PDB file of C-alpha atoms and ligand atoms in Angstrom:
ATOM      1  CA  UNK A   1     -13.198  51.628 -67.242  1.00  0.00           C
ATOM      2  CA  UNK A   2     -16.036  50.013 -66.081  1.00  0.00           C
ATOM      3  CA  UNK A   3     -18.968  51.846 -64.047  1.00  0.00           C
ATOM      4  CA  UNK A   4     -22.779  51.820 -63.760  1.00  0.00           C
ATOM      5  CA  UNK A   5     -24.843  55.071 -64.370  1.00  0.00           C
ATOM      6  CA  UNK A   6     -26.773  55.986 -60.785  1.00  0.00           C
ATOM      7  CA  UNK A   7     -28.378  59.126 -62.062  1.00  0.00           C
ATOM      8  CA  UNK A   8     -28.259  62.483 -63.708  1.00  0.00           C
ATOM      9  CA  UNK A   9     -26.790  65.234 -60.970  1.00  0.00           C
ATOM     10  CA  UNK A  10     -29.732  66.815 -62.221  1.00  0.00           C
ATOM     11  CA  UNK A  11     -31.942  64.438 -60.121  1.00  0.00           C
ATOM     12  CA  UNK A  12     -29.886  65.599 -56.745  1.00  0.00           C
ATOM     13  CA  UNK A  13     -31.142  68.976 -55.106  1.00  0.00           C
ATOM     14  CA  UNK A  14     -28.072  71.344 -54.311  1.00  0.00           C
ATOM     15  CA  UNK A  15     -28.441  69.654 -50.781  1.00  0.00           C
ATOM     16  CA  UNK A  16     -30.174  66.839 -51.942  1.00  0.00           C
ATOM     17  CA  UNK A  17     -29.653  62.510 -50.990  1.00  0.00           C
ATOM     18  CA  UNK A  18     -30.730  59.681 -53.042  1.00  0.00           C
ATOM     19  CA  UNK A  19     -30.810  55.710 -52.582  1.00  0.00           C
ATOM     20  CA  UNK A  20     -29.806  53.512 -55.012  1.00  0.00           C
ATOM     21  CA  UNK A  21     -29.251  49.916 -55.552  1.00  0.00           C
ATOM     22  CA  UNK A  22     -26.625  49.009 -58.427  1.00  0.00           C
ATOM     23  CA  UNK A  23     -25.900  45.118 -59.442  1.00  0.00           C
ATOM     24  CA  UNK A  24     -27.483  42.184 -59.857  1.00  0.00           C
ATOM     25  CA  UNK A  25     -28.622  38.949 -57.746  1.00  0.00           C
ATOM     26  CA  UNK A  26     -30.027  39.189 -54.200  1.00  0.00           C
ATOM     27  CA  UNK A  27     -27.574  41.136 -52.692  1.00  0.00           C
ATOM     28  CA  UNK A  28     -26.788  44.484 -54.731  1.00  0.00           C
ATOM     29  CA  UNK A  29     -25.273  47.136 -53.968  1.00  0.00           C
ATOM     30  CA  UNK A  30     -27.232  49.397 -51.727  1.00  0.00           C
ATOM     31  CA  UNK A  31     -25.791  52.876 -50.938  1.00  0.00           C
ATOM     32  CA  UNK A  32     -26.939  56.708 -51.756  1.00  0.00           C
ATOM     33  CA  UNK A  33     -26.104  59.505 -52.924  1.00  0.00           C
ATOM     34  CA  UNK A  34     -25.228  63.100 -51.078  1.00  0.00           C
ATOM     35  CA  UNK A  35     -24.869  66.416 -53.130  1.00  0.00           C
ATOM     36  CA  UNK A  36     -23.779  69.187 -51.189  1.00  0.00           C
ATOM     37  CA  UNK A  37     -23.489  72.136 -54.216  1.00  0.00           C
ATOM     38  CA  UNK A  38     -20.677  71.312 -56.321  1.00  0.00           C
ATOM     39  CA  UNK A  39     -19.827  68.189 -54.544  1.00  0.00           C
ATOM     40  CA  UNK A  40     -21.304  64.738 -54.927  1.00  0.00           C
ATOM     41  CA  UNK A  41     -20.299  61.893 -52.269  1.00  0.00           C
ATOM     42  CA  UNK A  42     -21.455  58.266 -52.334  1.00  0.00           C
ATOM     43  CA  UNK A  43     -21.794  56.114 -49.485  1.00  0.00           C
ATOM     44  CA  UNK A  44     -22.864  52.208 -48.414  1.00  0.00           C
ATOM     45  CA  UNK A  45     -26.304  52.770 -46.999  1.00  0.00           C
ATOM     46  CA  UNK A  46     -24.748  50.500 -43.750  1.00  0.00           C
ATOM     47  CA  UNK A  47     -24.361  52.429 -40.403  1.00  0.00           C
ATOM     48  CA  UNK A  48     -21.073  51.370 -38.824  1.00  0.00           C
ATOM     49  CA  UNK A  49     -23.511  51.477 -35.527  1.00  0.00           C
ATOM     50  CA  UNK A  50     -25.574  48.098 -36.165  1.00  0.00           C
ATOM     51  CA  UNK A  51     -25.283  47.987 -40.440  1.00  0.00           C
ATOM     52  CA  UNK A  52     -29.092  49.121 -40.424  1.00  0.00           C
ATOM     53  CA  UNK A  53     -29.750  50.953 -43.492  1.00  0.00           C
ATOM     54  CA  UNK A  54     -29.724  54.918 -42.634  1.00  0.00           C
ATOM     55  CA  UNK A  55     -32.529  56.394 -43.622  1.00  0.00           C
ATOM     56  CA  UNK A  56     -36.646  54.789 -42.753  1.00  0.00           C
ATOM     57  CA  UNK A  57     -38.146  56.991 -45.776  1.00  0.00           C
ATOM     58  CA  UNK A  58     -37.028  56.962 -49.560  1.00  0.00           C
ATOM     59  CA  UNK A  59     -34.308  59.563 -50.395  1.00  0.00           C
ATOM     60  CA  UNK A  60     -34.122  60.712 -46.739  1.00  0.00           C
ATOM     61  CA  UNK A  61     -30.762  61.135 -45.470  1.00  0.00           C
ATOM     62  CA  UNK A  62     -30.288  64.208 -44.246  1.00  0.00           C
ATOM     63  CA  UNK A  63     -30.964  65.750 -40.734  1.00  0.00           C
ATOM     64  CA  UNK A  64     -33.597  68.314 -39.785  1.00  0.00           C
ATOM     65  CA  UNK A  65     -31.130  71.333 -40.180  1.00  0.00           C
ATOM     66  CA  UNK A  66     -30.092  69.645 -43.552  1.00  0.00           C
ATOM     67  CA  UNK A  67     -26.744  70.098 -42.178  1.00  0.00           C
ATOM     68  CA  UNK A  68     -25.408  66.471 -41.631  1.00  0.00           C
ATOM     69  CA  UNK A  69     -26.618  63.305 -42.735  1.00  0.00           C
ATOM     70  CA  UNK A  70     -28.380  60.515 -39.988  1.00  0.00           C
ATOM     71  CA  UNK A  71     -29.084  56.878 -39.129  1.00  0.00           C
ATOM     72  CA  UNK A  72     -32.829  56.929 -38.478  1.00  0.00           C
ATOM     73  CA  UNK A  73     -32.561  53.717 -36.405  1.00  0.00           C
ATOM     74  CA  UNK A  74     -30.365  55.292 -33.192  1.00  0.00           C
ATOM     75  CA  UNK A  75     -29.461  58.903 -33.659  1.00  0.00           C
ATOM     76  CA  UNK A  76     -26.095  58.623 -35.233  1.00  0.00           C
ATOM     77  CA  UNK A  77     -25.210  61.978 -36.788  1.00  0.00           C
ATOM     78  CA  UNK A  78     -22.184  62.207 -39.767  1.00  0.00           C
ATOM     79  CA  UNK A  79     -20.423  64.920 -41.622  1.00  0.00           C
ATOM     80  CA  UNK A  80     -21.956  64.944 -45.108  1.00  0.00           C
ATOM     81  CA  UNK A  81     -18.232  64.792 -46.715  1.00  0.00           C
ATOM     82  CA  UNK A  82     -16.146  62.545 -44.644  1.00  0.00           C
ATOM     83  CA  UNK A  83     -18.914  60.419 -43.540  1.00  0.00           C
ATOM     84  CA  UNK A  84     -17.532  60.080 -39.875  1.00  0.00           C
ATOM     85  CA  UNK A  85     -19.998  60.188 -37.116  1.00  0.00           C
ATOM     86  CA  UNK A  86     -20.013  63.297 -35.062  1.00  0.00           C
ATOM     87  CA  UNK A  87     -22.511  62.260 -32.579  1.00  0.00           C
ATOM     88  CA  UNK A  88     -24.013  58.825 -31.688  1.00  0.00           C
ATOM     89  CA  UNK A  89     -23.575  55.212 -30.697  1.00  0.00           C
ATOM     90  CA  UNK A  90     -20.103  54.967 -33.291  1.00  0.00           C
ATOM     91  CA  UNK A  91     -19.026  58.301 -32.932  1.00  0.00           C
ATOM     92  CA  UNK A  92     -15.351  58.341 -34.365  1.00  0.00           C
ATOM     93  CA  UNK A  93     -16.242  55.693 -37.015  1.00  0.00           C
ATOM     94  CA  UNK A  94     -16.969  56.498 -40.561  1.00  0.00           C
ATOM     95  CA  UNK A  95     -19.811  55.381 -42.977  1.00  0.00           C
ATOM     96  CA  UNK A  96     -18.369  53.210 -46.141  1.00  0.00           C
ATOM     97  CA  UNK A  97     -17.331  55.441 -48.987  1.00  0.00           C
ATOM     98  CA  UNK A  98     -18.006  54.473 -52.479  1.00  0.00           C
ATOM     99  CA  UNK A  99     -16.663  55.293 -55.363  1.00  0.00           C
ATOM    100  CA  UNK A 100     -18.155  57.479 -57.809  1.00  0.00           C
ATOM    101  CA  UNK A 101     -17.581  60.393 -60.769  1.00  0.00           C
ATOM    102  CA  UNK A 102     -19.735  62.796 -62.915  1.00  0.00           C
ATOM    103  CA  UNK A 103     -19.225  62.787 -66.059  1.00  0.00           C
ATOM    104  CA  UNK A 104     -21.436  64.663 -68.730  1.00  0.00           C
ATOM    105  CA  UNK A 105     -23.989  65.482 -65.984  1.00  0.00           C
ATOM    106  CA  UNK A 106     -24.214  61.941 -64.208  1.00  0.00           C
ATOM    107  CA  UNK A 107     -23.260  60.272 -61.301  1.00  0.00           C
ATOM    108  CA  UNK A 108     -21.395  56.969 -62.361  1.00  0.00           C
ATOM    109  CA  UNK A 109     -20.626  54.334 -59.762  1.00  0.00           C
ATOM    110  CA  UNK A 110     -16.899  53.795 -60.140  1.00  0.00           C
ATOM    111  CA  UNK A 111     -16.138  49.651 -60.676  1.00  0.00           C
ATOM    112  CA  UNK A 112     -18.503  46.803 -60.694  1.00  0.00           C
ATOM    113  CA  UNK A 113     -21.348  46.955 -58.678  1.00  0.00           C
ATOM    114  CA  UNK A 114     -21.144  43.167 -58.345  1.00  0.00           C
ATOM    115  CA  UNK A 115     -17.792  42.824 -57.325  1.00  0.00           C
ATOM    116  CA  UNK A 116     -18.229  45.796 -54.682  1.00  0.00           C
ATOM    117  CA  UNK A 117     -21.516  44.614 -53.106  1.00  0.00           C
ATOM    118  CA  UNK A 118     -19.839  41.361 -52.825  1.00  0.00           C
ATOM    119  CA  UNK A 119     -16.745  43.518 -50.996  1.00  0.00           C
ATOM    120  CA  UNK A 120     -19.113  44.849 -48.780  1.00  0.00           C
ATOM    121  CA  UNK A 121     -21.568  41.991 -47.890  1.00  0.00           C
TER     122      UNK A 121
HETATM  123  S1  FES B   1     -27.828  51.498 -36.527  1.00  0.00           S
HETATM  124 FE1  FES B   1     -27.386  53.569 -36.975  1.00  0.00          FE
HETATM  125  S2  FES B   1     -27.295  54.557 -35.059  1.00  0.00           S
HETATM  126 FE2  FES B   1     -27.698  52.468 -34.592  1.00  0.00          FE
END
């Protein structure tokens, strides 16, 4: 099975977000990462709003509270594990989920990175 490493889980806080950019070329695959305690979730750092990336500082995902994730650009708020805005310009629609498992202690993007930032281009 193909896959690229993204990190070590030890890298995520227990409620913890990270970028990361996986492929090659111009256009790679730019998403992050969300751990909420024993869960990890990977997204497309796109909002389904306008496709602006999510977050305006590195790493920085996550709402005040720390209780949902956010799109820095208009408000948009989403549930950490779905990814479906609860509040906001899309509310209803869902950020992209991508696919990802831990193994051995790190996060491996599931697939080519290639083939899925070409997917979602
Ligand atoms: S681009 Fe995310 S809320 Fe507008």
């Amino acid at each position: 099975m193909t896959g690229t490493l993204l990190c070590p889980l030890s890298e995520l806080a227990e409620l913890g977000t990270k970028s990361f950019t996986a492929g090659s070329g111009p256009w790679p695959l730019r998403g992050f990462l969300v751990r909420k305690g024993r869960d990890v979730f990977a997204y497309l750092n796109r909002c389904p709003h306008a496709g602006h990336p999510l977050n305006m500082r590195p790493d920085e995902f996550l709402t005040a509270e720390r209780t949902h994730l956010m799109c820095r650009s208009h408000g948009a708020v989403f549930d950490i594990a779905t990814g479906e805005c609860l509040a906001g310009p899309c509310a209803g629609r869902f950020l992209q989920r991508l696919p990802i498992r831990v193994v051995d202690g790190y996060v491996i993007l599931d697939g080519d990175a290639d083939e899925l930032a070409a997917q979602y281009a």
